Coordinates of C-alpha atoms in Angstrom, one line a residue:
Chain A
X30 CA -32.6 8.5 26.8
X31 CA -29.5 10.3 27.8
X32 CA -26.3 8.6 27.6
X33 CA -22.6 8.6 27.4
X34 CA -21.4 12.0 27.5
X35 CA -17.6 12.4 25.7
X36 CA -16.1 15.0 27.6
X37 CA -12.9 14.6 25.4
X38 CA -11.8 13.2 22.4
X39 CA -9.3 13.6 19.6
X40 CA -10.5 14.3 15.7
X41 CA -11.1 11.7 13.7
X42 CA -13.5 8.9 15.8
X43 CA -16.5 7.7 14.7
X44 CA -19.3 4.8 16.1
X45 CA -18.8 1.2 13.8
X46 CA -21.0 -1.3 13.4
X47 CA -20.9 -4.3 10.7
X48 CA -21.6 -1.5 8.3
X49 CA -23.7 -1.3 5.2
X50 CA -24.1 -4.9 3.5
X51 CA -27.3 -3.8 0.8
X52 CA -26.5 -0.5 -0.7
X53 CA -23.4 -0.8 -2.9
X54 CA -25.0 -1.0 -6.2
X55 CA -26.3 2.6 -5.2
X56 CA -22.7 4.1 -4.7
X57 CA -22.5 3.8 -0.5
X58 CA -19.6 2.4 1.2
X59 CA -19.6 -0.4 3.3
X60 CA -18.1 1.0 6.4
X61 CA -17.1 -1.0 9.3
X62 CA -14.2 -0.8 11.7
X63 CA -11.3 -0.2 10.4
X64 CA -10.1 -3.2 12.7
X65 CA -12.9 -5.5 12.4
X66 CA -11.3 -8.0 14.4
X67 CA -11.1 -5.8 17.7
X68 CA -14.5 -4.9 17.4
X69 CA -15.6 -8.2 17.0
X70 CA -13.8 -9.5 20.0
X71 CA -15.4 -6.6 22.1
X72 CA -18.9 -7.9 21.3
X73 CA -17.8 -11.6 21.6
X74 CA -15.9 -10.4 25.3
X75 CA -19.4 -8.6 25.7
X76 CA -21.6 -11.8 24.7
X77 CA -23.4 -8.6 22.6
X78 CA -24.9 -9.3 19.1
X79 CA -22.7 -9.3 16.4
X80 CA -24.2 -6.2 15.0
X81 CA -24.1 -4.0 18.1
X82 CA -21.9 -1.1 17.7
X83 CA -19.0 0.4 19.3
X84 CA -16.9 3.5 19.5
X85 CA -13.7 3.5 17.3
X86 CA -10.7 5.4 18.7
X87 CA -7.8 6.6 16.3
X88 CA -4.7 7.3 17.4
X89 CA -6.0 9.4 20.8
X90 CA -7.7 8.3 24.1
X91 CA -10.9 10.1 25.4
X92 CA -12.9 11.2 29.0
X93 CA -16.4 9.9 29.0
X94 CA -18.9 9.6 31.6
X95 CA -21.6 7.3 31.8
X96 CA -25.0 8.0 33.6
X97 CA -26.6 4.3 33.9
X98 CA -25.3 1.0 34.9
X99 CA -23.2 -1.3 32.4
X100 CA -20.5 -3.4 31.0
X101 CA -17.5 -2.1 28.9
X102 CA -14.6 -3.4 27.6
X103 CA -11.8 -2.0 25.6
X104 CA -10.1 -3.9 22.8
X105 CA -7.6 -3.2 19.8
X106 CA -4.2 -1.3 20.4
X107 CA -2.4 -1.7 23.7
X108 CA -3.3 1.2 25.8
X109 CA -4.5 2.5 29.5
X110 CA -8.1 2.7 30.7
X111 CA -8.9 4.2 33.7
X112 CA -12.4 3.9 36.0
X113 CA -12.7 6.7 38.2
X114 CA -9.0 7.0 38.4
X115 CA -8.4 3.3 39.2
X116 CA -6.6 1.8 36.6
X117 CA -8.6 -1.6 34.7
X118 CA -7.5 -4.1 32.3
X119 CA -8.0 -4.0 28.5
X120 CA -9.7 -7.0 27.0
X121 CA -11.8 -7.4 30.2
X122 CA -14.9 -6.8 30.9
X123 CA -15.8 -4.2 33.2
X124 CA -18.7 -3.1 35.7
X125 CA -20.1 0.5 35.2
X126 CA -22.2 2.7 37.2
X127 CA -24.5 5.9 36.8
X128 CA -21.9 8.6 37.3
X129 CA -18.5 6.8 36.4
X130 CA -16.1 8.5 34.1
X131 CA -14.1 6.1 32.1
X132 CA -10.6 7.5 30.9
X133 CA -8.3 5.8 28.0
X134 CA -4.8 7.2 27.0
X135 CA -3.8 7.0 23.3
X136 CA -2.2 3.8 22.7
X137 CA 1.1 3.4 22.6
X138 CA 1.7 1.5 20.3
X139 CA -0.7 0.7 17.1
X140 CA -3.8 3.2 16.3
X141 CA -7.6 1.6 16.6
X142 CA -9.1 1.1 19.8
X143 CA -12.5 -0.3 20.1
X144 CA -15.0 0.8 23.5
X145 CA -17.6 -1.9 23.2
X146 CA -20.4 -1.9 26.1
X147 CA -23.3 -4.1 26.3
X148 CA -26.0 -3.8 23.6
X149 CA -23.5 -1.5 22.1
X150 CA -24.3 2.5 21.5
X151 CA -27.6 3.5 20.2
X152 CA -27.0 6.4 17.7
X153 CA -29.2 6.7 14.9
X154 CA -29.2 3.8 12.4
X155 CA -29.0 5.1 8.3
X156 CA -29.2 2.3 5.3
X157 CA -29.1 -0.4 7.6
X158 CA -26.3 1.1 9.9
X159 CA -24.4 2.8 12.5
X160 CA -21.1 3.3 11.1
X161 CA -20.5 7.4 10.3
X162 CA -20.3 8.5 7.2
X163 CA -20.4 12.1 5.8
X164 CA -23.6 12.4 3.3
X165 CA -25.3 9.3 5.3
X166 CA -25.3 9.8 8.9
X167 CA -25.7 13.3 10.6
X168 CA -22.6 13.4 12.4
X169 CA -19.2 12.0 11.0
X170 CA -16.9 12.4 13.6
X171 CA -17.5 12.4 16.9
X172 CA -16.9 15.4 18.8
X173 CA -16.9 16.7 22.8
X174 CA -20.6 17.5 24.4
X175 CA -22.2 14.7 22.5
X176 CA -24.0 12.4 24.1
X177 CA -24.7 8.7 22.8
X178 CA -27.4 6.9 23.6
X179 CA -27.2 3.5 25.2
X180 CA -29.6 1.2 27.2
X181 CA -29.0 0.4 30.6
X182 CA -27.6 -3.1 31.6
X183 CA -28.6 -3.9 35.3
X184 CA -27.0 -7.5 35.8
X185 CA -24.2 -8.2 37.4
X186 CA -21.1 -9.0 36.2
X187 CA -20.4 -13.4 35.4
X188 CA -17.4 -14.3 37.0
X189 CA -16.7 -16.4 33.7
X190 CA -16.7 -14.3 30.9
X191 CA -15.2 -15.5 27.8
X192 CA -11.4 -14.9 27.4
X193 CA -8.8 -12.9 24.7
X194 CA -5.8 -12.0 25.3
X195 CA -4.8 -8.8 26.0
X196 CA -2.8 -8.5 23.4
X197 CA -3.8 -10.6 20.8
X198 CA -0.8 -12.0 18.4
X199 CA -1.8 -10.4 15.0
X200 CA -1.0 -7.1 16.4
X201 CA 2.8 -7.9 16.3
X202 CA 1.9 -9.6 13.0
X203 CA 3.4 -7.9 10.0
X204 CA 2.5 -10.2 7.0
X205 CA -0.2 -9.3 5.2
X206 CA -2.0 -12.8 3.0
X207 CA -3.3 -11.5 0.1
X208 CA -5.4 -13.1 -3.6
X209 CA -3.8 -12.1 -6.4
X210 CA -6.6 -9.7 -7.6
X211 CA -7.8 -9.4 -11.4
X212 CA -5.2 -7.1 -12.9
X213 CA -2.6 -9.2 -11.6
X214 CA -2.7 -11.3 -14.6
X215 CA -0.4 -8.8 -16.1
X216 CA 2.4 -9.2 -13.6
X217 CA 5.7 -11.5 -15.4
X218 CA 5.7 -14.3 -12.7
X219 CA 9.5 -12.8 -11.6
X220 CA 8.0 -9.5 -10.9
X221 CA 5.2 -11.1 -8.5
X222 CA 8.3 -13.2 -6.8
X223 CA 9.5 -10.0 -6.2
X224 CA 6.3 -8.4 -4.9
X225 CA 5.7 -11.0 -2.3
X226 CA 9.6 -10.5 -1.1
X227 CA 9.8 -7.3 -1.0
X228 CA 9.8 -5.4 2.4
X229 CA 7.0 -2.6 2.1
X230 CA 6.2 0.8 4.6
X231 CA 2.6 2.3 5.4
X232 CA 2.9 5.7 4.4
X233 CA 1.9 8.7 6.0
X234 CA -1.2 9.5 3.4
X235 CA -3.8 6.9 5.6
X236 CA -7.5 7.5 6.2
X237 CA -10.7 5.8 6.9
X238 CA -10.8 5.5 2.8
X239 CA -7.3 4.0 2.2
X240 CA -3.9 3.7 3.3
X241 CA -0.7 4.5 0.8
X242 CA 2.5 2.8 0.6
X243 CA 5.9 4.2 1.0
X244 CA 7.6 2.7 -2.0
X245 CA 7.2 3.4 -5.4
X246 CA 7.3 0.5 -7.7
X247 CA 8.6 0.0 -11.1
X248 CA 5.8 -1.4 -12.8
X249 CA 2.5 -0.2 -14.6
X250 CA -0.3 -1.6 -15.7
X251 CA -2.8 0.2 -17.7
X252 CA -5.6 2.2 -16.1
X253 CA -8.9 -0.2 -16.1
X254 CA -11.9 1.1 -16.6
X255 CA -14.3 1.5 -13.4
X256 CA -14.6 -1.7 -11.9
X257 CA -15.8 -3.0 -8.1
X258 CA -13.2 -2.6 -5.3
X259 CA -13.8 -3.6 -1.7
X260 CA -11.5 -2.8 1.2
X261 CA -8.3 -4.7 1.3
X262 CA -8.3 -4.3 -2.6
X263 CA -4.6 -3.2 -3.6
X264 CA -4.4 -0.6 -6.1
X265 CA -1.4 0.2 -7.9
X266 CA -1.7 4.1 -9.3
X267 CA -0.1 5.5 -12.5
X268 CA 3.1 6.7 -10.0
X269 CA 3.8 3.4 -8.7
X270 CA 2.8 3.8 -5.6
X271 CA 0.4 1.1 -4.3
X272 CA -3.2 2.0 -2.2
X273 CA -5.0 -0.1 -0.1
X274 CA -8.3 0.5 0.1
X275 CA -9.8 0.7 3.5
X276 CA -13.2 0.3 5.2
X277 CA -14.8 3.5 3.9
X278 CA -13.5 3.0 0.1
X279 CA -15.6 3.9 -2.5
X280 CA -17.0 0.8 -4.6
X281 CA -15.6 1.1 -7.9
X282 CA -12.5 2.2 -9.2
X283 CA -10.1 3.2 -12.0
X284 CA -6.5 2.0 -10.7
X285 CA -5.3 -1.8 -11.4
X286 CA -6.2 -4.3 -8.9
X287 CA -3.2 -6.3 -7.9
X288 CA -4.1 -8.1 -4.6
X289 CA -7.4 -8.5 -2.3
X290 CA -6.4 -8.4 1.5
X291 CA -7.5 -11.0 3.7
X292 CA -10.4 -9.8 6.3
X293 CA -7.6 -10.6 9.1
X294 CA -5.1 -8.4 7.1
X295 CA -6.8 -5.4 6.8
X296 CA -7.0 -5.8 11.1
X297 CA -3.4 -6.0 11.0
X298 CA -2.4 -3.5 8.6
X299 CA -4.6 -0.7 10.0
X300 CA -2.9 -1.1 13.5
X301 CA 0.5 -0.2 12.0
X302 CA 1.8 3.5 12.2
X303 CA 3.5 5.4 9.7
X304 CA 6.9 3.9 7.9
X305 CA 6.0 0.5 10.0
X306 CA 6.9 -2.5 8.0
X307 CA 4.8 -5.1 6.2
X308 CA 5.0 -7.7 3.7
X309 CA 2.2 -9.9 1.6
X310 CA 2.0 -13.2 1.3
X311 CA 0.0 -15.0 -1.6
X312 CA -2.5 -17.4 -0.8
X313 CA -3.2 -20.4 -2.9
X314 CA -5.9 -21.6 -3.8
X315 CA -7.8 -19.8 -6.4
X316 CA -6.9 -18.0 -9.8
X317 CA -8.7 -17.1 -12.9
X318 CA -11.4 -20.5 -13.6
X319 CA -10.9 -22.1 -16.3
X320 CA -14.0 -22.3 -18.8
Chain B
X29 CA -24.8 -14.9 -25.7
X30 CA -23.2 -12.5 -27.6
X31 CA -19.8 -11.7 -25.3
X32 CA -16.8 -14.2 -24.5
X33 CA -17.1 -13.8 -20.8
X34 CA -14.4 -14.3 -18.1
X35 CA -14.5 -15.4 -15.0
X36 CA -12.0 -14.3 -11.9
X37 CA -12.4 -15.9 -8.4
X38 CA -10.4 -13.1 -6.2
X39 CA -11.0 -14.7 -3.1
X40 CA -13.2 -17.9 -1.7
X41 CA -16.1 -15.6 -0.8
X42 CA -15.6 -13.5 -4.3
X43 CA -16.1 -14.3 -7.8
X44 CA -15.6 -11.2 -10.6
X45 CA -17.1 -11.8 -14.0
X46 CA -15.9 -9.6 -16.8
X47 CA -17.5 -8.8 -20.1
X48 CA -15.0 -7.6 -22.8
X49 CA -13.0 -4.0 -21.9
X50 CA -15.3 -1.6 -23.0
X51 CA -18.3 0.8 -22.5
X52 CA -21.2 -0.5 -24.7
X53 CA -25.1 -0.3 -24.3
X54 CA -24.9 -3.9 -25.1
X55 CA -22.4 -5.3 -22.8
X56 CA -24.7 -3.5 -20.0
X57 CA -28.2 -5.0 -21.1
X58 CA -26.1 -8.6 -20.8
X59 CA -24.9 -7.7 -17.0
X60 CA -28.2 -6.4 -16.3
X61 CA -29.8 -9.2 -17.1
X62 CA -26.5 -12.0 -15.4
X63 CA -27.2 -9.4 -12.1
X64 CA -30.8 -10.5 -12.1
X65 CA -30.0 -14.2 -12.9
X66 CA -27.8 -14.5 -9.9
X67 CA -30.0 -12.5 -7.4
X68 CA -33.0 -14.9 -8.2
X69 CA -30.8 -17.9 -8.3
X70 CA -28.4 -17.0 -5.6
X71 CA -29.8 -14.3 -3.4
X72 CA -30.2 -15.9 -0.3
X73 CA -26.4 -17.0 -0.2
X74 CA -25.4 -12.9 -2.0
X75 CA -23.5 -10.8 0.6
X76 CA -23.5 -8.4 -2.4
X77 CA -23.2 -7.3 -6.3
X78 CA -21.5 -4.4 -7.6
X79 CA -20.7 -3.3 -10.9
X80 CA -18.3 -1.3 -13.1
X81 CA -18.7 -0.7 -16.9
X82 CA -17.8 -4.1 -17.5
X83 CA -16.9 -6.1 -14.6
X84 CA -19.5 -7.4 -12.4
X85 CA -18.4 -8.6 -8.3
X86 CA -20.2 -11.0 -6.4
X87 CA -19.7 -11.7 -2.9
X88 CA -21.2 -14.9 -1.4
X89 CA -21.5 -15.0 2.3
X90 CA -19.8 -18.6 2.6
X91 CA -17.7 -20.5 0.2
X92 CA -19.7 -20.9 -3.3
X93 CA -20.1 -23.4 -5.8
X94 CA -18.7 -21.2 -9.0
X95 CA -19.1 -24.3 -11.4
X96 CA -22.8 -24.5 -10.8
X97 CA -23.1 -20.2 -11.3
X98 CA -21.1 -20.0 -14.1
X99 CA -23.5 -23.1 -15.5
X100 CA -26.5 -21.4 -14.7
X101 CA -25.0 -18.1 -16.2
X102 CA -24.3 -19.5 -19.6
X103 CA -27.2 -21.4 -20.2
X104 CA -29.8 -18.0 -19.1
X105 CA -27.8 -15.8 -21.4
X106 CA -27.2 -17.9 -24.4
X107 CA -31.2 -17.5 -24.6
X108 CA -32.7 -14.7 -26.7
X109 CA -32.6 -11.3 -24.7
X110 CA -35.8 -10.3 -23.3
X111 CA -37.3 -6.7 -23.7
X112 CA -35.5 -3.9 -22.6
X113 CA -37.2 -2.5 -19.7
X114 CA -36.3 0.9 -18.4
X115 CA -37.4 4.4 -17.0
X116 CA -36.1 7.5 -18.6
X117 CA -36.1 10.7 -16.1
X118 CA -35.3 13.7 -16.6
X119 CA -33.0 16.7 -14.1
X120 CA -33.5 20.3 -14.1
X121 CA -30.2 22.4 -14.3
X122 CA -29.4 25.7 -14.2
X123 CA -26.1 26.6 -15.9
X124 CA -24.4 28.7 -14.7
X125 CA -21.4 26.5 -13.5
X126 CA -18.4 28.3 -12.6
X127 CA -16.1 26.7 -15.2
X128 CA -18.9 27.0 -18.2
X129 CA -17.1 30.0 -19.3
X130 CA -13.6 28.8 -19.2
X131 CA -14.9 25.4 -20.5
X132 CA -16.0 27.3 -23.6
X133 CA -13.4 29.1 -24.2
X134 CA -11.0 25.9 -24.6
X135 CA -14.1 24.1 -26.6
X136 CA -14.4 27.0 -29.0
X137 CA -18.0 27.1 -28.1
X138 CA -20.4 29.6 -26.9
X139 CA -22.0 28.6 -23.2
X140 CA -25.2 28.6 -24.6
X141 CA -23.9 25.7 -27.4
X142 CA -22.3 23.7 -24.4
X143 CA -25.8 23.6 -22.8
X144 CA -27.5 22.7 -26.1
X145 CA -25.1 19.8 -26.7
X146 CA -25.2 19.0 -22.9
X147 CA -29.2 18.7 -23.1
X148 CA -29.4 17.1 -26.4
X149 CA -28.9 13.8 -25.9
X150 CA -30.3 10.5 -23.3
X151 CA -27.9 9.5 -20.9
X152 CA -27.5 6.3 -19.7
X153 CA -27.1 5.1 -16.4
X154 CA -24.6 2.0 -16.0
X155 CA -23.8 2.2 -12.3
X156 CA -23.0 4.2 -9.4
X157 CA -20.2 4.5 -7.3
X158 CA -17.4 7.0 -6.7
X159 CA -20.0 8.5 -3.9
X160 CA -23.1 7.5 -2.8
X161 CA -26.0 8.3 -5.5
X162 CA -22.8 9.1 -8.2
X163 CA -24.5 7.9 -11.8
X164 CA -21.7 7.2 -13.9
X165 CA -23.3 8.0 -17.6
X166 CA -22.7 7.5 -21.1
X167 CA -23.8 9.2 -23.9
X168 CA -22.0 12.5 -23.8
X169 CA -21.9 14.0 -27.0
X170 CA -17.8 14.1 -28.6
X171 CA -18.0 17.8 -28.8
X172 CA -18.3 18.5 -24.9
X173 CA -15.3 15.4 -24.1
X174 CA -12.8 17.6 -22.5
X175 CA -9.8 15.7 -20.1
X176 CA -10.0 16.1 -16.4
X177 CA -8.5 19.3 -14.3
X178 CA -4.9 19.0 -14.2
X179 CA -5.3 19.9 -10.0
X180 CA -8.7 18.9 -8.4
X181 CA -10.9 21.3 -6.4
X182 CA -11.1 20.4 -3.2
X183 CA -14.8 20.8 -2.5
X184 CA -17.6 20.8 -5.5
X185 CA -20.6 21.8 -3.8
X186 CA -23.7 18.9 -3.5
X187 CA -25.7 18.9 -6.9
X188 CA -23.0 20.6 -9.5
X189 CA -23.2 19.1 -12.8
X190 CA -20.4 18.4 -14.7
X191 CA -18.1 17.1 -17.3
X192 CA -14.9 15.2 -17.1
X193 CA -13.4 13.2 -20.0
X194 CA -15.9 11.2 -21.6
X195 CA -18.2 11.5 -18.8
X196 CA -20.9 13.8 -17.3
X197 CA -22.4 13.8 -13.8
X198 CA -24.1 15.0 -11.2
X199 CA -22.3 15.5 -7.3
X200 CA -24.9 13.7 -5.1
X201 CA -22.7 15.1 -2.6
X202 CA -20.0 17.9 -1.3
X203 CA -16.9 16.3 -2.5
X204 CA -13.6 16.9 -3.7
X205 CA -13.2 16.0 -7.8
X206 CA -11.6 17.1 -10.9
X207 CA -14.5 17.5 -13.3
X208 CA -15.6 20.9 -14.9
X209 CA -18.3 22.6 -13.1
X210 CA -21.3 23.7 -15.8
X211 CA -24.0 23.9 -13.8
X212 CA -26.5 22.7 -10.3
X213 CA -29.0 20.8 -10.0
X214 CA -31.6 21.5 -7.2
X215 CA -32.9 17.9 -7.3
X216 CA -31.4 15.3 -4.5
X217 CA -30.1 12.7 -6.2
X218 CA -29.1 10.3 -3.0
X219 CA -31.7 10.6 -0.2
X220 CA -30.3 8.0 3.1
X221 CA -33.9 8.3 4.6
X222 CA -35.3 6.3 1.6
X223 CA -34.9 2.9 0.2
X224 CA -33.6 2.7 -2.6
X225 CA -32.1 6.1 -1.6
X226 CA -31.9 6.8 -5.5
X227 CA -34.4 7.3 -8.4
X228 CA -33.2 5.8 -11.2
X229 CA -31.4 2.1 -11.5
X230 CA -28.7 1.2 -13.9
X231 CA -30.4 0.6 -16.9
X232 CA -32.1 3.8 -16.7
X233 CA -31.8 6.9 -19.1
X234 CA -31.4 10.6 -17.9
X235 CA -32.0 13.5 -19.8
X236 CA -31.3 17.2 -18.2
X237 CA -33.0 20.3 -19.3
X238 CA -32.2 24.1 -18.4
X239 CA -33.9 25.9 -16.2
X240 CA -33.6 29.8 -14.5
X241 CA -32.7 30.7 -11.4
X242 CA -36.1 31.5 -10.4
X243 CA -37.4 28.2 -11.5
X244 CA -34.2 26.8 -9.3
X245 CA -35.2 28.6 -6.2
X246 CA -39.0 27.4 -6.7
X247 CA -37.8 23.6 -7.1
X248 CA -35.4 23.5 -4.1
X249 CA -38.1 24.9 -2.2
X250 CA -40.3 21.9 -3.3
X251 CA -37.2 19.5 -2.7
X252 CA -36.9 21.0 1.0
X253 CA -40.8 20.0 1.7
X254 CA -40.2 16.7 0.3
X255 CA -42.7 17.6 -3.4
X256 CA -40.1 16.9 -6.1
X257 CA -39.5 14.6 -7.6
X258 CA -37.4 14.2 -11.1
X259 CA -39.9 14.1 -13.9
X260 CA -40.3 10.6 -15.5
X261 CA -40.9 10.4 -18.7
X262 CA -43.7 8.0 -20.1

């Protein structure tokens, strides 16, 4: 099984899948796209499985060429896709043929895009997954030359496919609902008014793992002992400076917890570029139980 | 039960429970035994279970029921604790870490005293995280606690063995980190082919014994074929 050759990409892309659900008590991330939402509407656009895979662009376009018949369709930031030169819709699903090359421009605006086809790309699957990760999977990035393995996908396209729009609202979103998460206990109730006011900026420090805030806050809270984190959990570190923890976090940590993201949070925070503006938003609803 | 728990719902799908803020033998045997009362009563609706030294994170795939958990929870652990049960294993090492000597030196031990302290004692495993296959252990001896680099290195080479703060550990991985390097161990402690891709489960105790070069060389030769294992002691 040949495949999809990538004839050029940027740095830092990798192939995403749901990620790995089973293996956090061992020390593994649970990977993921970074804009799980994206991804997912690729599949849904795709009528795929939920856990096929696709290929996760940062911040930079690609050239890829495809040697057997199937669908594609790109999703996430606004950007340009190209099919042998002719110029195609995001958020649609398109036809492709043994020999096409399928070009996308960096978007121009936000940074994930998602390149979903049908029955998604069939790289090697580690712990349950496809998602790269250095130490799991043998590759971690993806790179020019390789070639990823897909099935071929013979049926016509159906004039009705399901419908997104091409540029869904939470990418012009920027407020971020958050839990209050289990160091926040030690916030004075003014201080938390302030929080959730307050105008913040994602910073240029912003990875796969996490992604730093501009501001620097004048409040502490005492370093915790190592306790779970997932992504969205907000850390606040020892400089004031507040970490959100993205999808390739590690599982347990030593900063305070102040808030958990929302699933549909962490899609709209990774989309925004440095010094962008966000803000958080509490929602009710839950708090420490009462025994 | 011995512990006044805690109990922190940090979203709909996520419910923390926290023992009292400190590392204790004790406090583990307790989560140990609340993991395995919630993954028999509860697996099916789990997503997953994580733990730190005293906070445990449960994520439910829907919306859960917390009032019936935390019930369940308080009646299974107010019973009298069950046996124990645990493997002890133990790791090769050969020190010859590139900070053993500097480490000494601010110590005011000899090398060959750090290694003796270092192999003295059991460790015990209470979780992993940081990387994948990272034990976090307790049980190092006072003498070798020594506070973090002040500036991390940015790659410790998959295996090292080392000591920061209260804590020693083994790099299941290349990574970056601000721990003292003492010595390598040949043995690979997270393995994604297998499942589990680790050895030993928290609970466990690890014990690490010096070896020489040679005897290095001979065991990652073994490791490369797939014929070592660490040695379990019975």
């Amino acid at each position: 099984m040949k495949g999809c050759q990538i004839n050029k990409i940027g740095p830092i892309n990798s192939i995403q899948d749901l990620g790995r659900k089973g293996f956090v008590e061992y020390g593994v991330p649970e990977s993921g796209p970074m804009d799980l939402f994206a991804h997912q509407s690729a599949n849904h656009l795709l009528k795929n499985k939920p856990t096929a895979s696709s290929l996760e662009l940062t911040l930079c376009g690609a050239n890829l060429e495809f040697d057997k018949t199937t669908h594609m369709v790109l999703t996430g930031a606004p950007t340009e896709l190209f099919i042998n030169d002719s110029q195609k819709e995001i958020y649609k699903v398109h036809q492709i043929q043994a020999g096409d090359r399928v070009k996308i421009n960096a978007p121009q605006t936000g940074q994930y895009l998602y390149l979903g086809i049908k029955g998604g790309f069939l790289t090697e699957s580690i712990l349950g997954s496809r998602s790269f990760f250095k130490g799991i999977t043998s590759n971690f990035f993806l790179s020019k030359g390789m070639v990823l393995p897909y099935r071929a996908y013979n049926k016509p396209l159906q004039s009705k496919h399901a419908h997104i729009s091409s540029h869904p609202s939470y990418l012009n979103q920027n407020t971020l609902k958050v839990y209050p998460g289990p160091e926040s206990k030690g916030i004075d109730p003014e201080v938390w008014d302030d929080l959730m006011s307050m105008e913040f900026s994602v910073g240029k420090q912003q990875n796969r793992m996490g992604i730093q805030l501009n501001e620097t806050l004048n409040i502490s809270l005492p370093e915790i002992l190592s306790a779970p984190c997932y992504p969205g959990t907000v850390q606040l570190t020892p400089s004031g400076k507040l970490i959100v923890l993205m999808r390739d976090a590690q599982v347990t940590g030593g900063y305070p917890r102040l808030f958990q993201l929302t699933s549909k949070a962490i899609s709209i925070l990774c989309q925004k570029r440095t010094d962008e503006k966000i803000r958080f938003k509490e929602v009710s609803g839950q708090a420490t139980i009462p025994i | 039960m011995k512990f006044a728990l805690q109990f922190h719902q940090t979203s709909p799908q996520q419910l923390e429970i926290c023992w009292p803020d400190k590392i204790s033998p004790e406090i583990l045997q307790e989560m140990l035994l609340a993991k395995e009362v919630i993954t028999e009563n509860y697996g099916h609706e789990l997503r997953d279970l994580r733990m730190g030294y005293h906070q445990m994170g449960c994520v439910f795939k829907d919306k859960f029921d917390y009032v019936q958990i935390i019930d369940t929870l308080l009646q299974v652990i107010t019973l009298p604790k069950p046996k124990w049960i645990y493997q002890s294993w133990t790791l090769p090492v050969l020190y010859e870490g590139k900070d053993l000597e500097s480490m000494a030196h601010i110590l005011q031990l000899s090398p060959n005293e750090i290694v003796d302290h270092h192999c003295q004692n059991n460790y015990l495993l209470y979780f992993y995280g940081f990387l994948p296959g990272f034990m976090y252990l307790g049980g190092l001896p006072e003498i070798l606690h020594l506070p973090r680099k002040k500036h991390p290195d940015p790659l410790i080479p998959k295996g090292s063995v080392a000591i920061g703060g209260k804590q020693t550990g083994v790099y299941p991985l290349d990574s970056p980190g601000g721990w003292h390097i003492i010595g390598k161990c040949p043995v690979s402690l997270f393995r994604p082919e297998h499942a589990p891709p680790v050895f030993a489960q928290p609970g466990d105790r690890i014990a690490f014994y010096p070896i020489q070069k040679k005897d290095y060389q001979l065991i990652q030769k073994d490791v490369t074929k797939g014929n070592f294992s660490p040695t379990l002691v019975i």
